[in-house]
């Protein structure tokens, strides 16, 4: 994996290949950030692929506005774009949910049923995302993407969303001990992927 600082420098010099590689390396990271922010507000699992695509397109378009030099500054810039787009995504999601509620209430009124659907979850503070602020955040997010889906999910819920094992178990429809064991196996696999020459880690 080529260094982000070098790729930023070369992209600024007009190398399209370097710019494409820079954004390719960031896709997994942006995907985790996007899902973490949206799900922490909505409390439901969502498909954040459109949000990721929009964020990367905007970052491509506005690349000349980025003034930082380091990898940390670059990732912080991407996180700000994700945060803005995630807020828009949540507003649109809630708007669609409210329209669905109004339709349900209308049908219930016509049928004489007074029951209503619950309001969407209120905004909550986003979870601590230390996992995604690590110095090796890009490598970790890329390595995580190489793991089996259940491993990805348990690490996301436990390490990114910082959920309790009871909540992780509930969301994954497993017992608490089974969720803990799955998490331990996932971390072992993730560490192996981050080793030089591993499936997802190490410099190329």
Tab-separated table of C-alpha atoms in Angstrom, residues 51-192:
chain	number	residue	atom	x	y	z
A	51	UNK	CA	-23.535	7.921	0.950
A	52	UNK	CA	-20.033	6.552	0.360
A	53	UNK	CA	-20.302	7.176	-3.374
A	54	UNK	CA	-21.537	10.728	-2.845
A	55	UNK	CA	-18.747	11.469	-0.375
A	56	UNK	CA	-16.020	10.180	-2.686
A	57	UNK	CA	-17.451	12.079	-5.652
A	58	UNK	CA	-17.486	15.313	-3.649
A	59	UNK	CA	-13.964	14.705	-2.375
A	60	UNK	CA	-12.815	14.119	-5.964
A	61	UNK	CA	-14.528	17.296	-7.102
A	62	UNK	CA	-13.170	19.425	-4.254
A	63	UNK	CA	-9.708	17.863	-4.015
A	64	UNK	CA	-8.053	21.177	-4.900
A	65	UNK	CA	-9.576	22.685	-1.743
A	66	UNK	CA	-7.769	20.262	0.541
A	67	UNK	CA	-4.879	22.155	2.128
A	68	UNK	CA	-3.485	19.547	4.513
A	69	UNK	CA	-0.263	17.572	4.190
A	70	UNK	CA	-0.557	14.568	6.510
A	71	UNK	CA	-2.625	11.394	6.429
A	72	UNK	CA	-4.413	12.498	9.615
A	73	UNK	CA	-5.434	15.790	7.986
A	74	UNK	CA	-6.625	13.944	4.894
A	75	UNK	CA	-8.784	11.530	6.891
A	76	UNK	CA	-10.188	14.372	8.998
A	77	UNK	CA	-11.159	16.193	5.787
A	78	UNK	CA	-12.938	13.080	4.511
A	79	UNK	CA	-14.720	12.660	7.852
A	80	UNK	CA	-16.084	16.201	7.626
A	81	UNK	CA	-17.539	15.480	4.187
A	82	UNK	CA	-19.036	12.224	5.472
A	83	UNK	CA	-20.565	14.018	8.467
A	84	UNK	CA	-22.259	16.626	6.283
A	85	UNK	CA	-23.621	14.036	3.872
A	86	UNK	CA	-24.658	11.718	6.708
A	87	UNK	CA	-26.747	14.498	8.251
A	88	UNK	CA	-28.522	14.975	4.908
A	89	UNK	CA	-29.000	11.205	4.592
A	90	UNK	CA	-30.595	11.007	8.047
A	91	UNK	CA	-32.953	13.913	7.320
A	92	UNK	CA	-34.062	12.261	4.080
A	93	UNK	CA	-34.470	8.888	5.798
A	94	UNK	CA	-36.580	10.395	8.563
A	95	UNK	CA	-38.665	12.310	6.040
A	96	UNK	CA	-39.433	9.090	4.175
A	97	UNK	CA	-40.208	7.325	7.462
A	98	UNK	CA	-42.619	10.077	8.523
A	99	UNK	CA	-44.424	9.897	5.191
A	100	UNK	CA	-44.772	6.141	5.671
A	101	UNK	CA	-46.148	6.726	9.182
A	102	UNK	CA	-48.716	9.205	7.863
A	103	UNK	CA	-49.847	6.679	5.261
A	104	UNK	CA	-50.188	3.993	7.936
A	105	UNK	CA	-52.144	6.353	10.192
A	106	UNK	CA	-54.418	7.252	7.281
A	107	UNK	CA	-55.141	3.608	6.546
A	108	UNK	CA	-55.756	2.954	10.242
A	109	UNK	CA	-58.188	5.875	10.480
A	110	UNK	CA	-60.132	4.611	7.481
A	111	UNK	CA	-60.360	1.141	9.007
A	112	UNK	CA	-61.178	2.419	12.491
A	113	UNK	CA	-57.828	1.258	13.931
A	114	UNK	CA	-56.359	3.972	16.140
A	115	UNK	CA	-52.898	2.416	16.426
A	116	UNK	CA	-49.984	4.401	15.047
A	117	UNK	CA	-46.432	3.611	14.017
A	118	UNK	CA	-43.575	4.789	16.248
A	119	UNK	CA	-41.593	7.874	15.393
A	120	UNK	CA	-38.074	7.345	14.022
A	121	UNK	CA	-35.339	7.330	16.630
A	122	UNK	CA	-34.271	10.756	17.848
A	123	UNK	CA	-30.731	11.958	17.133
A	124	UNK	CA	-28.103	10.711	19.537
A	125	UNK	CA	-24.476	11.588	19.980
A	126	UNK	CA	-22.277	9.642	17.589
A	127	UNK	CA	-20.241	6.866	19.227
A	128	UNK	CA	-16.593	7.144	20.089
A	129	UNK	CA	-14.734	6.191	16.933
A	130	UNK	CA	-11.232	5.704	18.316
A	131	UNK	CA	-11.046	2.537	16.243
A	132	UNK	CA	-11.219	4.676	13.100
A	133	UNK	CA	-8.838	7.373	14.350
A	134	UNK	CA	-5.924	4.992	14.701
A	135	UNK	CA	-2.694	5.855	12.935
A	136	UNK	CA	-3.253	2.755	10.789
A	137	UNK	CA	-6.958	3.462	10.200
A	138	UNK	CA	-6.764	2.934	6.438
A	139	UNK	CA	-4.970	-0.385	6.816
A	140	UNK	CA	-7.381	-1.561	9.517
A	141	UNK	CA	-10.492	-0.685	7.499
A	142	UNK	CA	-9.077	-2.323	4.359
A	143	UNK	CA	-8.100	-5.465	6.281
A	144	UNK	CA	-11.519	-5.622	7.925
A	145	UNK	CA	-13.141	-5.717	4.501
A	146	UNK	CA	-11.268	-8.950	3.690
A	147	UNK	CA	-12.891	-10.819	6.592
A	148	UNK	CA	-16.048	-12.958	6.364
A	149	UNK	CA	-19.278	-10.928	6.750
A	150	UNK	CA	-20.004	-12.136	10.308
A	151	UNK	CA	-16.490	-11.149	11.392
A	152	UNK	CA	-16.863	-7.727	9.797
A	153	UNK	CA	-20.196	-7.205	11.517
A	154	UNK	CA	-19.106	-8.197	15.016
A	155	UNK	CA	-15.997	-5.981	14.859
A	156	UNK	CA	-18.074	-3.096	13.518
A	157	UNK	CA	-20.675	-3.403	16.269
A	158	UNK	CA	-18.197	-3.935	19.097
A	159	UNK	CA	-15.184	-1.817	18.103
A	160	UNK	CA	-16.672	0.910	15.932
A	161	UNK	CA	-20.152	1.321	17.412
A	162	UNK	CA	-18.855	0.421	20.893
A	163	UNK	CA	-21.941	-1.646	21.712
A	164	UNK	CA	-22.147	-3.964	24.697
A	165	UNK	CA	-21.853	-7.688	24.066
A	166	UNK	CA	-25.498	-8.063	25.058
A	167	UNK	CA	-26.509	-5.638	22.299
A	168	UNK	CA	-24.104	-7.205	19.796
A	169	UNK	CA	-25.611	-10.612	20.547
A	170	UNK	CA	-29.151	-9.266	20.123
A	171	UNK	CA	-28.388	-7.632	16.778
A	172	UNK	CA	-26.621	-10.715	15.454
A	173	UNK	CA	-29.241	-13.124	16.819
A	174	UNK	CA	-26.703	-15.040	18.890
A	175	UNK	CA	-26.146	-15.800	22.540
A	176	UNK	CA	-23.783	-13.515	24.442
A	177	UNK	CA	-21.036	-16.189	24.751
A	178	UNK	CA	-21.349	-16.964	21.037
A	179	UNK	CA	-21.011	-13.270	20.165
A	180	UNK	CA	-17.936	-12.941	22.387
A	181	UNK	CA	-16.321	-16.003	20.818
A	182	UNK	CA	-17.086	-14.717	17.327
A	183	UNK	CA	-15.518	-11.363	18.234
A	184	UNK	CA	-12.337	-13.012	19.527
A	185	UNK	CA	-12.015	-15.089	16.361
A	186	UNK	CA	-12.639	-11.995	14.238
A	187	UNK	CA	-9.928	-9.998	16.024
A	188	UNK	CA	-7.463	-12.852	15.580
A	189	UNK	CA	-8.259	-12.959	11.869
A	190	UNK	CA	-7.991	-9.167	11.624
A	191	UNK	CA	-4.571	-9.143	13.295
A	192	UNK	CA	-3.390	-11.831	10.888
